[in-house]
Amino acid sequence: QEHLVESGGGSVQAGGSLRLSCVGSGFTFSMYWIYWVRQAPGKGLEWVSAIHPEGITVHADSVKGRFTISRDNAKNTVYLQMKSLKPEDTAMYYCAAGLKWVRDPNDREEYTYWGQGTQVAVSS
């Protein structure tokens, strides 16, 4: 059975850093685009970052220069390094997978696999 499991969330003060991890199993992880998508309380999904199987990365403007996505296909793991965190980064962060770039990265139905999420809370 296919799984994506996120970890690394927590509570930090503004300006702090966290590193999220996403481990995949049950499918050929190295063939998939991996995305990070977040959902703040009372709001819709917001795509954050994505990484191609060969390592090409894309970041939303809201996190560009602060977040870095990377992957280690030997470990079936994708990381999201988050620096200079802001209170508006507070959200549940989900890891998702798709075989190609999805048309609407804010639509959960676009993804093949979806994790259970890890909570990030940033206080001012």
C-alpha positions as MATLAB code, in Angstrom:
seq = 'QEHLVESGGGSVQAGGSLRLSCVGSGFTFSMYWIYWVRQAPGKGLEWVSAIHPEGITVHADSVKGRFTISRDNAKNTVYLQMKSLKPEDTAMYYCAAGLKWVRDPNDREEYTYWGQGTQVAVSS';
ca = [
       0.000    0.000    0.000;
       1.209    3.459   -0.890;
       2.097    5.902    1.853;
       3.503    9.367    2.347;
       4.482   10.213    5.915;
       5.420   13.717    6.989;
       7.385   14.688   10.080;
       9.332   17.594   11.508;
       6.574   20.049   12.314;
       6.433   21.965   15.565;
       6.142   25.342   17.218;
       8.707   28.064   16.640;
       9.005   31.797   17.035;
       9.005   34.136   14.050;
      12.392   34.128   12.371;
      13.053   30.543   13.338;
      13.619   27.465   11.194;
      12.186   23.999   10.766;
      12.924   21.108    8.432;
      10.055   18.933    7.318;
      10.542   15.431    5.939;
       8.307   13.325    3.710;
       8.990    9.616    3.329;
       7.288    7.616    0.617;
       6.689    3.881    0.421;
       4.771    1.375   -1.673;
       5.413    3.127   -4.996;
       8.359    4.160   -7.186;
       9.103    7.356   -5.307;
      11.904    8.451   -7.626;
       9.514    8.740  -10.600;
       7.174   11.215   -8.942;
       6.998   14.963   -8.562;
       6.717   15.622   -4.836;
       4.837   18.665   -3.590;
       4.396   20.442   -0.289;
       0.939   21.930    0.151;
      -0.280   23.745    3.263;
      -3.606   24.637    4.780;
      -3.959   27.384    7.343;
      -6.882   27.318    9.794;
     -10.091   28.294    8.003;
      -8.405   28.639    4.620;
      -8.017   26.581    1.448;
      -5.022   24.651    0.219;
      -1.956   26.628   -0.786;
       0.787   25.027   -2.824;
       4.234   25.815   -1.394;
       6.993   23.955   -3.227;
       7.555   21.120   -5.671;
      10.466   19.027   -6.893;
      10.834   17.092  -10.118;
      12.190   13.501  -10.037;
      15.529   14.832  -11.307;
      15.704   17.657   -8.779;
      14.302   20.712  -10.553;
      12.556   22.825   -7.934;
       9.710   25.324   -7.951;
       8.556   27.537   -5.085;
       5.543   29.747   -4.568;
       6.304   33.466   -4.432;
       5.191   33.582   -0.786;
       8.077   31.325    0.288;
      10.708   32.001   -2.368;
      14.074   32.750   -0.772;
      12.968   31.326    2.592;
      12.018   27.697    1.826;
      14.131   25.102    0.033;
      12.870   21.757   -1.208;
      15.244   18.862   -1.829;
      15.065   15.123   -2.282;
      17.081   11.973   -1.624;
      15.677    9.281   -3.865;
      17.891    6.631   -2.255;
      15.993    7.278    0.979;
      12.603    7.909   -0.659;
      12.589   11.222    1.162;
      11.845   14.836    0.321;
      12.763   17.671    2.663;
      11.416   21.175    3.093;
      13.888   23.466    4.826;
      12.014   26.486    6.144;
      13.877   29.583    7.347;
      12.817   33.060    8.432;
       9.431   31.683    9.382;
       6.522   34.094    9.706;
       3.243   33.762   11.630;
       1.462   33.491    8.263;
       3.381   30.253    7.621;
       1.310   28.624   10.362;
      -0.556   25.727    8.767;
      -0.845   21.995    8.390;
       1.772   20.971    5.859;
       1.007   18.066    3.553;
       3.257   16.095    1.273;
       1.747   14.961   -2.044;
       2.900   13.063   -5.119;
       2.055   13.118   -8.795;
       3.616   11.632  -11.910;
       3.650   15.020  -13.637;
       3.154   18.696  -12.876;
      -0.456   19.015  -11.750;
      -2.750   21.545  -13.449;
      -4.058   22.983  -10.193;
      -1.638   22.376   -7.301;
      -4.240   23.710   -4.857;
      -6.700   20.917   -5.733;
      -6.201   17.804   -3.630;
      -7.874   15.684   -6.322;
      -4.976   16.415   -8.688;
      -2.537   14.345   -6.648;
      -1.999   10.606   -6.786;
      -0.849   10.234   -3.176;
      -1.348   12.454   -0.149;
       0.111   12.325    3.358;
      -1.510   12.860    6.742;
       0.197   16.195    7.398;
       2.457   17.769    9.992;
       1.529   20.902   11.921;
       3.680   24.040   11.867;
       2.914   26.892   14.268;
       4.839   30.162   14.143;
       4.320   32.675   16.934;
       5.089   36.383   16.732;
];
